[in-house]
Coordinates of C-alpha atoms in Angstrom, one line a residue:
G1 CA -65.2 218.0 -47.8
F2 CA -65.6 220.7 -44.7
I3 CA -67.2 217.8 -42.3
V4 CA -65.2 214.8 -43.6
T5 CA -61.8 216.7 -43.6
R6 CA -62.4 217.7 -39.9
L7 CA -63.7 214.7 -37.9
N8 CA -60.7 215.3 -35.8
F9 CA -62.0 218.7 -34.7
P10 CA -65.4 217.0 -32.9
T11 CA -66.6 220.6 -31.9
M12 CA -66.4 222.1 -35.1
V13 CA -68.3 218.6 -36.8
A14 CA -71.0 218.8 -33.4
T15 CA -71.5 222.2 -34.2
A16 CA -71.8 222.2 -37.9
A17 CA -74.2 218.9 -37.6
W18 CA -76.8 221.6 -36.2
L19 CA -77.1 224.2 -39.0
P20 CA -79.7 222.3 -41.4
L21 CA -82.2 221.9 -38.7
A22 CA -81.8 225.5 -37.4
F23 CA -82.0 227.1 -41.2
W24 CA -85.5 224.8 -41.7
L25 CA -86.6 225.8 -38.2
A26 CA -85.9 229.4 -39.5
H27 CA -87.4 228.7 -42.7
L28 CA -90.6 227.5 -41.1
V29 CA -90.6 230.3 -38.6
T30 CA -90.5 233.1 -41.3
E31 CA -93.1 231.5 -43.2
K32 CA -95.7 230.1 -40.8
G33 CA -94.5 231.8 -37.5
G34 CA -96.0 229.8 -34.5
L35 CA -94.6 229.8 -30.6
H36 CA -93.8 226.0 -31.2
R37 CA -91.7 226.5 -33.9
T38 CA -90.2 229.3 -31.7
L39 CA -89.3 227.0 -29.2
A40 CA -87.9 224.5 -31.6
L41 CA -85.5 227.1 -32.9
G42 CA -84.3 228.2 -29.6
I43 CA -83.6 224.6 -28.4
V44 CA -81.8 224.1 -31.5
L45 CA -79.5 227.3 -31.2
A46 CA -79.1 226.4 -27.6
A47 CA -77.9 222.8 -28.5
Q48 CA -75.5 224.1 -31.3
F49 CA -73.9 226.8 -28.7
L50 CA -73.6 224.0 -26.3
A51 CA -71.5 221.6 -29.0
G52 CA -68.7 223.8 -28.3
H53 CA -67.4 225.9 -31.3
V54 CA -68.7 229.5 -31.0
Q55 CA -67.1 230.4 -34.0
L56 CA -69.5 228.5 -36.2
W57 CA -72.2 229.3 -34.0
Y58 CA -71.8 233.1 -34.6
Y59 CA -71.7 232.1 -38.1
T60 CA -74.9 230.5 -38.1
L61 CA -76.7 233.5 -36.5
W62 CA -75.6 235.8 -39.3
F63 CA -76.9 233.2 -41.9
I64 CA -79.8 233.0 -40.3
G65 CA -80.5 236.5 -39.6
G66 CA -79.5 237.5 -43.3
Y67 CA -82.4 234.8 -44.7
V68 CA -84.8 236.6 -42.4
L69 CA -83.9 239.9 -43.5
F70 CA -84.1 238.4 -47.2
C71 CA -87.4 237.2 -46.8
T72 CA -88.7 240.4 -45.1
F73 CA -87.7 242.9 -48.0
T74 CA -88.8 240.4 -51.0
G75 CA -91.8 238.4 -49.7
P76 CA -95.0 239.5 -48.8
K77 CA -96.5 242.1 -46.4
G78 CA -96.6 240.8 -42.9
R79 CA -93.5 238.9 -43.2
I80 CA -91.6 241.7 -40.6
R81 CA -93.3 239.4 -38.0
A82 CA -90.3 236.9 -38.5
W83 CA -88.3 238.9 -36.8
T84 CA -90.2 238.6 -33.6
Y85 CA -90.1 235.3 -33.5
V86 CA -86.5 234.8 -34.5
L87 CA -85.1 237.0 -32.1
G88 CA -87.6 235.3 -29.7
A89 CA -85.8 232.1 -30.5
L90 CA -82.6 233.8 -30.1
I91 CA -83.2 235.2 -26.9
L92 CA -84.8 231.4 -25.8
G93 CA -81.4 230.0 -27.3
V94 CA -79.2 232.1 -25.4
S95 CA -81.0 231.7 -22.1
L96 CA -81.1 228.0 -22.2
A97 CA -77.1 227.5 -23.0
A98 CA -76.4 230.4 -20.4
V99 CA -74.8 228.0 -18.3
Q100 CA -72.1 228.0 -20.5
F101 CA -72.9 231.5 -22.4
L102 CA -71.9 233.6 -19.4
P103 CA -68.7 231.6 -18.4
T104 CA -67.4 231.7 -22.1
L105 CA -68.5 235.7 -22.4
E106 CA -66.5 236.0 -18.8
F107 CA -63.3 233.7 -20.3
A108 CA -63.4 235.9 -23.3
L109 CA -63.2 238.9 -21.9
N110 CA -60.5 237.5 -19.4
S111 CA -58.8 236.0 -22.6
Q112 CA -56.1 237.2 -25.1
R113 CA -58.7 238.1 -27.2
K114 CA -60.7 240.5 -25.0
G115 CA -59.8 243.5 -27.3
G116 CA -60.0 241.1 -30.6
T117 CA -57.3 239.0 -32.3
G118 CA -54.3 240.7 -33.6
W119 CA -54.4 240.9 -37.4
D120 CA -51.8 238.4 -38.5
F121 CA -53.5 235.8 -36.1
A122 CA -57.0 236.4 -37.5
M123 CA -56.3 236.3 -40.9
T124 CA -54.3 233.0 -40.8
Y125 CA -55.9 230.4 -43.0
S126 CA -57.5 232.9 -45.5
L127 CA -58.5 230.7 -48.5
W128 CA -56.2 230.8 -50.8
P129 CA -57.1 232.0 -54.2
W130 CA -55.7 229.1 -56.1
K131 CA -57.6 226.9 -53.8
L132 CA -60.4 227.4 -55.8
L133 CA -59.8 224.9 -58.3
A134 CA -59.9 222.7 -55.3
L135 CA -63.9 223.0 -55.4
L136 CA -63.7 220.7 -58.6
M137 CA -60.6 219.1 -58.1
P138 CA -60.2 218.4 -54.4
D139 CA -56.4 216.8 -54.7
F140 CA -55.4 219.2 -57.5
F141 CA -52.6 220.3 -54.9
G142 CA -52.2 216.8 -53.4
S143 CA -53.8 215.2 -50.2
P144 CA -52.1 214.4 -46.6
A145 CA -54.1 211.3 -47.0
Q146 CA -52.2 210.4 -50.0
G147 CA -49.1 212.0 -48.4
N148 CA -48.1 214.4 -51.2
Y149 CA -50.1 217.8 -50.3
W150 CA -47.9 220.7 -51.3
G151 CA -50.5 223.5 -51.2
Y152 CA -50.8 226.7 -49.1
A153 CA -51.3 226.1 -45.4
N154 CA -52.9 222.9 -44.7
Y155 CA -55.8 221.0 -46.4
W156 CA -58.8 221.0 -44.5
E157 CA -59.1 224.6 -43.9
D158 CA -59.6 225.4 -47.5
C159 CA -61.4 222.1 -48.3
G160 CA -65.0 222.9 -49.7
Y161 CA -65.8 220.1 -51.8
I162 CA -69.1 218.8 -52.4
G163 CA -68.8 216.4 -55.2
V164 CA -68.8 217.0 -59.0
L165 CA -72.4 216.0 -59.8
P166 CA -73.8 218.0 -56.9
L167 CA -71.7 221.2 -58.2
I168 CA -73.5 221.0 -61.5
L169 CA -76.6 220.4 -60.0
A170 CA -76.0 223.3 -57.9
L171 CA -75.3 225.4 -61.1
T172 CA -78.2 224.7 -62.7
A173 CA -80.1 225.8 -60.2
F174 CA -78.5 228.8 -60.2
Y175 CA -79.4 229.5 -64.1
R176 CA -83.3 228.2 -63.6
L177 CA -83.3 230.8 -60.1
S178 CA -82.2 233.6 -62.7
R179 CA -85.2 232.9 -64.7
R180 CA -88.9 231.8 -64.3
T181 CA -88.9 229.5 -61.4
P182 CA -91.7 227.4 -59.0
A183 CA -92.8 229.6 -56.4
Q184 CA -91.7 227.0 -53.6
F185 CA -87.9 227.4 -54.6
A186 CA -87.9 231.1 -55.1
P187 CA -87.0 233.0 -52.1
T188 CA -84.9 230.2 -50.1
G189 CA -83.1 229.4 -53.3
R190 CA -82.0 232.9 -54.5
F191 CA -81.1 233.6 -50.7
L192 CA -79.0 230.7 -50.8
A193 CA -77.5 231.5 -54.3
L194 CA -76.6 234.6 -52.9
T195 CA -74.8 232.9 -50.0
V196 CA -72.5 231.3 -52.2
P197 CA -70.5 234.0 -53.5
V198 CA -70.8 235.9 -50.0
S199 CA -69.4 233.3 -48.2
L200 CA -66.7 232.2 -51.0
L201 CA -65.7 236.2 -50.8
L202 CA -65.5 236.1 -46.7
A203 CA -63.7 232.8 -47.4
L204 CA -60.9 234.4 -49.2
G205 CA -60.0 236.6 -46.0
K206 CA -56.8 238.7 -46.6
N207 CA -56.7 238.4 -50.3
T208 CA -60.0 241.0 -51.0
P209 CA -60.7 244.0 -49.1
V210 CA -64.2 242.3 -48.3
Y211 CA -63.5 240.4 -45.3
P212 CA -60.8 242.8 -44.0
F213 CA -63.5 245.5 -43.7
I214 CA -66.2 243.0 -41.9
F215 CA -63.3 242.4 -39.5
R216 CA -62.4 246.0 -38.6
Y217 CA -66.1 247.3 -38.5
V218 CA -68.6 244.5 -37.7
P219 CA -68.6 243.5 -33.8
G220 CA -67.6 239.9 -32.8
F221 CA -65.7 238.9 -36.1
D222 CA -62.2 240.4 -34.8
L223 CA -62.4 237.2 -32.4
F224 CA -61.9 234.5 -34.6
Q225 CA -59.1 233.3 -36.7
A226 CA -59.1 231.5 -39.9
P227 CA -61.5 232.8 -42.5
A228 CA -61.8 229.9 -44.7
R229 CA -64.2 228.7 -42.2
F230 CA -66.9 230.6 -44.1
L231 CA -66.8 227.4 -46.5
Y232 CA -69.2 226.3 -43.7
L233 CA -71.9 228.5 -45.1
Y234 CA -70.7 227.8 -48.6
T235 CA -70.8 224.0 -48.6
F236 CA -74.5 223.9 -47.2
A237 CA -75.9 226.5 -49.6
M238 CA -74.2 224.5 -52.3
A239 CA -75.4 221.3 -51.1
I240 CA -79.1 222.4 -51.2
L241 CA -78.9 224.4 -54.3
G242 CA -77.8 220.8 -55.6
G243 CA -80.7 219.4 -54.2
M244 CA -83.0 222.0 -55.8
G245 CA -81.4 221.6 -59.0
L246 CA -82.0 218.1 -59.3
D247 CA -85.9 218.8 -58.8
L248 CA -85.7 221.5 -60.9
L249 CA -84.7 219.2 -64.0
I250 CA -87.9 217.5 -63.4
W251 CA -90.0 220.3 -64.1
L252 CA -87.7 222.1 -67.1
P253 CA -85.8 219.1 -68.2
P254 CA -82.4 220.1 -70.1
S255 CA -82.8 220.7 -73.6
P256 CA -81.4 218.2 -76.2
A257 CA -78.9 220.8 -77.6
L258 CA -77.6 221.7 -74.3
L259 CA -77.2 218.0 -73.4
R260 CA -75.1 217.8 -76.5
R261 CA -73.2 220.6 -75.7
L262 CA -72.2 219.4 -72.4
G263 CA -71.3 216.0 -74.1
A264 CA -68.9 217.5 -75.9
V265 CA -67.8 219.4 -73.0
A266 CA -67.3 215.7 -71.4
V267 CA -65.2 214.6 -74.2
G268 CA -62.9 217.5 -74.2
V269 CA -62.6 217.0 -70.6
L270 CA -61.6 213.5 -70.9
T271 CA -59.4 214.2 -73.6
A272 CA -57.5 216.7 -71.9
A273 CA -57.0 214.5 -69.0
V274 CA -55.9 211.5 -71.1
A275 CA -53.4 213.9 -72.7
L276 CA -51.9 215.1 -69.3
R277 CA -51.6 211.4 -68.6
V278 CA -49.8 210.4 -71.5
L279 CA -47.6 213.6 -72.5
P280 CA -44.4 214.2 -70.6
L281 CA -45.2 217.8 -70.0
G282 CA -43.0 218.0 -66.8
I283 CA -45.8 219.3 -64.5
R284 CA -46.9 218.4 -60.9
S285 CA -47.9 215.0 -60.1
T286 CA -50.8 215.6 -58.3
F287 CA -52.2 217.4 -61.3
T288 CA -52.8 214.2 -63.5
P289 CA -54.9 212.1 -61.4
A290 CA -57.0 215.2 -60.2
S291 CA -57.9 216.2 -63.5
F292 CA -58.7 212.4 -64.8
S293 CA -61.0 211.8 -61.6
F294 CA -62.8 214.9 -62.7
A295 CA -63.1 214.1 -66.2
L296 CA -64.6 210.6 -65.2
L297 CA -67.0 212.4 -62.8
F298 CA -67.8 214.9 -65.2
A299 CA -68.7 212.4 -67.7
G300 CA -70.5 210.5 -65.3
S301 CA -72.7 213.5 -64.3
V302 CA -73.4 214.4 -68.0
F303 CA -74.5 210.6 -68.6
C304 CA -76.8 211.0 -65.5
L305 CA -78.3 214.1 -66.6
R306 CA -79.2 212.6 -70.1
L307 CA -81.4 210.1 -68.3
Q308 CA -85.1 210.1 -67.8
T309 CA -86.3 211.1 -64.3
P310 CA -87.0 208.0 -62.9
H311 CA -83.4 206.6 -63.5
R312 CA -81.7 209.9 -62.7
R313 CA -82.3 210.1 -59.1
P314 CA -80.8 206.6 -57.9
L315 CA -77.9 207.3 -60.3
A316 CA -77.2 210.7 -58.9
L317 CA -77.3 209.3 -55.4
L318 CA -75.0 206.4 -56.7
L319 CA -72.4 208.7 -58.4
T320 CA -72.5 211.2 -55.5
L321 CA -71.9 208.4 -52.9
A322 CA -69.1 206.7 -54.8
D323 CA -67.6 210.2 -55.5
L324 CA -67.7 211.6 -51.9
L325 CA -66.4 207.9 -50.6
A326 CA -63.5 208.3 -53.0
F327 CA -62.8 211.7 -51.9
G328 CA -63.1 211.2 -47.8
A329 CA -61.0 207.9 -47.8
G330 CA -58.0 208.1 -45.8
F331 CA -58.9 211.4 -44.1
N332 CA -59.5 209.9 -40.6
P333 CA -56.5 207.0 -40.1
F334 CA -56.7 205.4 -36.7
V335 CA -54.3 204.4 -34.3
E336 CA -54.4 201.6 -32.2
P337 CA -56.1 202.0 -28.2
A338 CA -52.6 200.7 -27.0
F339 CA -51.6 204.3 -27.9
Y340 CA -53.5 205.8 -25.2
H341 CA -52.5 202.9 -22.5
Q342 CA -49.0 202.6 -22.8
P343 CA -46.9 204.0 -20.0
T344 CA -44.3 206.6 -21.4
D345 CA -40.4 206.6 -20.5
T346 CA -40.5 210.1 -19.6
A347 CA -43.4 210.3 -17.5
F348 CA -42.0 207.2 -15.6
L349 CA -38.9 209.3 -14.9
L350 CA -40.6 212.3 -14.0
S351 CA -43.0 210.5 -11.2
R352 CA -39.9 208.9 -9.4
M353 CA -38.1 212.2 -9.4
D354 CA -40.0 214.0 -6.9
G355 CA -43.2 213.4 -5.0
S356 CA -44.1 217.4 -4.7
P357 CA -46.3 219.0 -7.4
F358 CA -44.4 220.4 -9.9
R359 CA -44.8 221.3 -13.7
I360 CA -42.8 220.5 -17.0
Y361 CA -42.7 222.9 -19.8
T362 CA -41.5 223.0 -23.7
F363 CA -40.5 226.3 -25.3
K364 CA -42.5 226.9 -28.0
P365 CA -40.1 226.7 -30.9
E366 CA -39.6 223.1 -29.7
E367 CA -43.2 222.6 -29.6
Y368 CA -43.8 223.6 -33.2
H369 CA -40.7 221.6 -33.9
I370 CA -42.5 218.3 -32.4
K371 CA -45.9 219.0 -33.7
Y372 CA -45.8 220.5 -37.4
E373 CA -42.3 219.3 -38.2
R374 CA -42.6 216.1 -37.0
F375 CA -45.8 214.3 -36.2
F376 CA -48.7 216.7 -37.4
R377 CA -47.2 217.6 -40.9
F378 CA -49.6 219.3 -43.2
D379 CA -48.3 217.2 -46.2
T380 CA -48.8 213.7 -44.7
F381 CA -50.8 212.2 -42.1
G382 CA -47.8 209.7 -41.2
P383 CA -47.8 206.2 -40.3
E384 CA -50.2 204.2 -38.2
D385 CA -47.7 202.4 -36.4
V386 CA -48.2 203.1 -32.5
S387 CA -44.3 202.9 -32.0
F388 CA -44.1 206.1 -34.3
W389 CA -47.1 207.8 -32.3
M390 CA -45.6 207.0 -28.9
G391 CA -42.8 209.3 -29.8
L392 CA -45.6 212.1 -29.8
R393 CA -46.6 210.8 -26.5
E394 CA -43.1 211.0 -24.7
S395 CA -42.9 214.4 -25.9
Q396 CA -45.6 215.4 -22.9
I397 CA -46.5 218.3 -25.0
P398 CA -49.6 220.2 -24.1
Q399 CA -52.2 218.7 -23.5
L400 CA -50.8 214.4 -24.2
N401 CA -49.3 215.3 -20.4
M402 CA -52.7 214.9 -19.0
I403 CA -52.6 211.6 -19.9
E404 CA -50.3 210.4 -17.5
G405 CA -51.3 213.1 -14.8
L406 CA -48.3 215.6 -15.3
D407 CA -49.1 219.0 -15.1
H408 CA -47.7 221.2 -17.8
A409 CA -47.1 225.0 -17.7
G410 CA -47.8 225.0 -21.6
V411 CA -51.2 226.0 -23.2
F412 CA -52.8 224.4 -26.4
D413 CA -56.1 225.9 -26.1
P414 CA -57.7 228.8 -28.4
L415 CA -58.5 230.8 -25.4
T416 CA -56.3 231.7 -22.6
V417 CA -56.0 234.0 -19.9
G418 CA -54.9 237.0 -21.3
R419 CA -52.2 237.5 -18.4
Y420 CA -51.0 234.3 -18.5
K421 CA -50.4 234.4 -22.0
D422 CA -48.6 237.5 -21.5
L423 CA -46.4 236.0 -19.2
L424 CA -45.4 232.9 -20.9
D425 CA -44.6 235.3 -24.1
A426 CA -42.6 237.2 -22.1
V427 CA -40.7 233.6 -21.1
E428 CA -39.9 232.9 -24.8
R429 CA -38.7 236.3 -25.2
A430 CA -36.3 236.3 -22.4
P431 CA -32.8 235.1 -22.1
L432 CA -32.5 231.6 -20.8
S433 CA -31.4 232.5 -17.1
Q434 CA -34.2 234.9 -16.6
A435 CA -36.9 232.5 -18.4
L436 CA -35.9 229.7 -16.2
R437 CA -36.6 231.9 -13.4
L438 CA -40.1 232.9 -14.6
L439 CA -40.9 229.4 -15.1
G440 CA -39.8 228.4 -12.0
M441 CA -42.3 230.9 -10.5
L442 CA -44.7 228.9 -12.5
N443 CA -43.6 225.6 -10.6
V444 CA -41.5 224.2 -13.7
R445 CA -39.1 222.0 -12.4
Y446 CA -38.4 219.9 -15.6
L447 CA -38.2 221.0 -19.4
I448 CA -38.3 218.4 -22.2
S449 CA -36.8 219.1 -25.5
A450 CA -36.2 217.2 -28.8
R451 CA -33.2 219.1 -29.5
A452 CA -30.3 220.5 -27.3
I453 CA -30.6 223.8 -25.3
P454 CA -27.6 225.8 -25.8
G455 CA -25.9 226.5 -22.3
F456 CA -28.2 223.9 -20.6
E457 CA -26.9 220.6 -19.5
P458 CA -29.6 217.9 -19.5
A459 CA -30.3 215.9 -16.3
A460 CA -31.3 212.8 -18.2
Q461 CA -32.5 211.3 -21.7
R462 CA -35.3 209.4 -22.5
A463 CA -36.9 207.8 -25.6
G464 CA -35.1 210.8 -27.7
Y465 CA -35.9 213.2 -25.5
L466 CA -33.7 215.6 -23.2
I467 CA -35.1 216.4 -19.7
Y468 CA -33.6 219.7 -18.2
E469 CA -34.1 220.2 -14.5
N470 CA -34.7 223.9 -13.3
D471 CA -32.6 225.2 -10.7
Y472 CA -34.9 228.2 -10.3
F473 CA -38.0 225.7 -9.4
L474 CA -40.3 227.0 -7.0
P475 CA -42.9 224.7 -4.8
R476 CA -46.5 224.9 -6.1
A477 CA -47.2 227.0 -2.8
Y478 CA -44.5 229.1 -1.1
V479 CA -44.2 232.1 1.1
V480 CA -42.7 235.6 0.9
S481 CA -42.8 238.5 3.6
A482 CA -41.6 241.3 0.9
V483 CA -43.9 242.7 -1.2
Q484 CA -44.3 245.8 -3.9
R485 CA -47.7 247.4 -4.3
V486 CA -48.6 248.1 -8.1
A487 CA -51.5 249.9 -9.3
D488 CA -51.7 248.9 -12.9
A489 CA -51.2 245.5 -15.0
E490 CA -48.7 247.0 -17.2
T491 CA -46.3 247.8 -14.5
A492 CA -46.9 244.6 -12.7
L493 CA -45.6 242.7 -15.7
A494 CA -42.7 245.1 -16.4
M495 CA -41.5 244.6 -12.8
V496 CA -41.9 240.6 -13.1
T497 CA -40.0 240.3 -16.1
S498 CA -36.9 242.5 -15.1
T499 CA -33.8 241.1 -14.5
T500 CA -33.7 242.3 -10.7
F501 CA -36.8 240.7 -9.6
D502 CA -36.7 237.3 -7.2
P503 CA -40.1 235.7 -6.9
A504 CA -38.2 233.6 -4.6
R505 CA -37.9 236.5 -2.3
E506 CA -40.6 239.1 -3.0
A507 CA -43.9 239.4 -4.7
V508 CA -45.5 241.9 -6.8
I509 CA -49.0 242.6 -5.7
Q510 CA -51.6 244.5 -7.4
A511 CA -53.9 246.1 -5.1
D512 CA -55.7 249.6 -4.8
R513 CA -55.2 249.3 -1.0
P514 CA -52.0 249.4 1.1
L515 CA -50.0 246.4 2.2
H516 CA -48.2 245.7 5.1
P517 CA -44.9 247.3 5.5
R518 CA -41.9 245.5 3.5
M519 CA -40.0 243.2 5.4
H520 CA -36.4 242.4 4.6
S521 CA -35.8 239.1 6.9
P522 CA -36.9 235.8 5.0
P523 CA -40.0 234.3 6.1
R524 CA -39.8 231.2 8.2
Y525 CA -43.0 228.7 7.4
A526 CA -43.7 225.3 7.2
I527 CA -46.5 223.9 4.9
H528 CA -48.2 221.2 6.6
R529 CA -50.6 220.1 3.7
L530 CA -51.5 221.2 0.4
Q531 CA -54.7 219.3 -0.9
Y532 CA -56.3 219.9 -4.3
L533 CA -59.9 219.3 -4.4
P534 CA -62.5 219.1 -7.6
N535 CA -62.9 222.7 -7.4
G536 CA -60.8 224.0 -4.7
V537 CA -57.5 224.3 -2.8
R538 CA -56.5 223.3 1.0
I539 CA -53.1 224.4 2.6
K540 CA -52.3 223.5 6.4
I541 CA -49.5 226.3 7.0
A542 CA -47.5 227.7 9.6
V543 CA -45.8 230.9 9.6
E544 CA -43.9 233.0 12.1
G545 CA -44.4 236.4 11.0
H546 CA -46.2 238.6 8.6
S547 CA -46.4 237.3 5.3
Y548 CA -47.6 236.3 2.0
L549 CA -48.9 233.0 0.7
V550 CA -47.9 232.7 -3.0
L551 CA -50.2 229.7 -4.8
S552 CA -48.5 229.3 -8.3
Q553 CA -52.1 229.1 -9.9
T554 CA -53.8 231.8 -12.0
W555 CA -55.5 234.5 -10.8
Y556 CA -59.2 234.4 -12.2
P557 CA -62.6 236.1 -11.3
G558 CA -64.7 233.3 -9.4
W559 CA -62.2 232.3 -7.2
Q560 CA -62.8 233.1 -3.4
A561 CA -60.1 232.7 -0.4
Y562 CA -60.8 231.8 3.2
V563 CA -58.5 231.7 6.1
D564 CA -59.6 230.0 9.1
G565 CA -62.8 230.0 7.6
K566 CA -63.3 233.7 7.5
P567 CA -63.5 235.4 3.9
T568 CA -60.4 237.2 2.8
P569 CA -59.1 239.2 -0.2
L570 CA -57.5 237.2 -2.7
L571 CA -54.4 239.0 -4.1
R572 CA -53.2 239.1 -7.8
A573 CA -49.8 238.4 -7.6
N574 CA -46.9 238.5 -9.9
Y575 CA -49.1 239.5 -12.7
T576 CA -50.9 236.6 -12.9
L577 CA -50.6 234.2 -9.6
T578 CA -52.6 234.2 -6.7
A579 CA -51.8 235.0 -3.2
V580 CA -53.1 235.6 0.4
E581 CA -52.1 237.6 3.3
L582 CA -51.3 236.0 6.8
I583 CA -50.7 236.7 10.2
P584 CA -48.5 234.7 12.6
G585 CA -49.9 231.1 13.6
V586 CA -51.1 228.3 12.0
H587 CA -53.5 228.4 9.3
D588 CA -56.2 226.5 7.2
V589 CA -56.4 228.3 4.0
F590 CA -58.8 227.4 1.6
L591 CA -59.2 228.8 -1.9
C592 CA -62.4 227.6 -3.7
Y593 CA -63.9 228.1 -7.4
S594 CA -67.4 229.4 -7.2
P595 CA -68.0 231.8 -10.0
L596 CA -71.3 234.0 -10.2
S597 CA -71.4 233.7 -13.8
F598 CA -72.0 230.1 -13.7
K599 CA -74.7 230.1 -10.8

């Protein structure tokens, strides 16, 4: 369930896919050591990091480290050498992935999560305790695939379903591992058996004191959201335990008395499910089919356990396959490829309005309404009709705008440059006129909304969306002669978001050196060329007086500025933008991104 319900989250699936191989190699390194196994584990850890989801990669490291620690304390002497091999593999993995690891670290240190995420954000998508029932009956609270989900938050963050028979076999392994066990199962099986309750406790997040303690005191955990993603480790551990349970039944078959008791339980569960279906109890409509499906699968599982060994394995495979296929059907609906190729009316209109670069924007409440109340509802996946989803395309919300080459000032990424996020938060809090002035500073010329913005007259309407023009719009690159120097970020943000600040006339520069004296006359200038390159921007500009070129582009480490081929300081303007100081004359300004972290 953790994988199937997340196929539309490719980085999570691609990262999770490496866990079995990483754990197997860690097991071999712990058992046998060897440089070749260390090399293999390092390569896998690098590949898993490069798959793109740091949170699951980080959980994998703790999982493997916990396994080595467990084996060190419970195994024979000499296993401490496993730490050398595993730490060597980790160093190798980080080194092989350094081309992405170091820029990611740099980004994290400049992002909104630099000091850790906020409590409310981090605890979002804690496993709903009632959802533990869904480990047995995944659709007990409905399913978006059936259009009837009514549980807490969304379906997929809390989904840890592995199938009824695998669950029973895993519980069998739990029981056998607590007693006399074959040596080949003991250490790994007991560690996995310990992983199951620990991962469930952590997945519960804010609903127990365990995860909040770790969030506060263990480095790294405060960077991530959604504790329910610890079901990643739960589902893996339970799947392996289920396989062990099937093998342990060969070593020690279930007794006839146990099978009779399980048969009686199966009959009782089936009877209860039929009663739920027949009697007018006035319960939720999702309870009955979920209970009935569980009853049938439980009865089939008991029948499978009663079979002799040669027949048990193929039936177990078929029963599990049928169970998981029936469960996963409908979770990944498709839309025709035409959805991505058809032009939209809103983009056609915007592309005809002006040839100079501009950005669009959607206020956050409106973006939320478009996403989660109209199209990406948690209770249903919606129709597969292209015309319905074209309504989403017409909204041009981030990052759909990129399909048609429009620039959007909004962001839909887990990491955002921290200062830019601060400024967008200030936009959302500000009165409309002040918000428009700040958006104008960000080169926002048009706003798109599905609902009317009070006190604001739309310039046009297309495909059910209102398009507003921002009178405070500033070009992508412009010149000011008046500047105010500040020494710290807090002062810069306060000045930029004040009602007296006019970005068209002045700039707030954060610098630790004196700047050219403030000038009161408006600058006279002409931009002859503004050219975007793959890793840079080139501007041909003529200015009459000493002035500052402000580019509506986020300041970020690694950007370098050249004026007429000579290096010049790249200034941080208006809290988050970039600026270059110019003297009178005609200049060729070149800004290029050449980060040391990548090199």
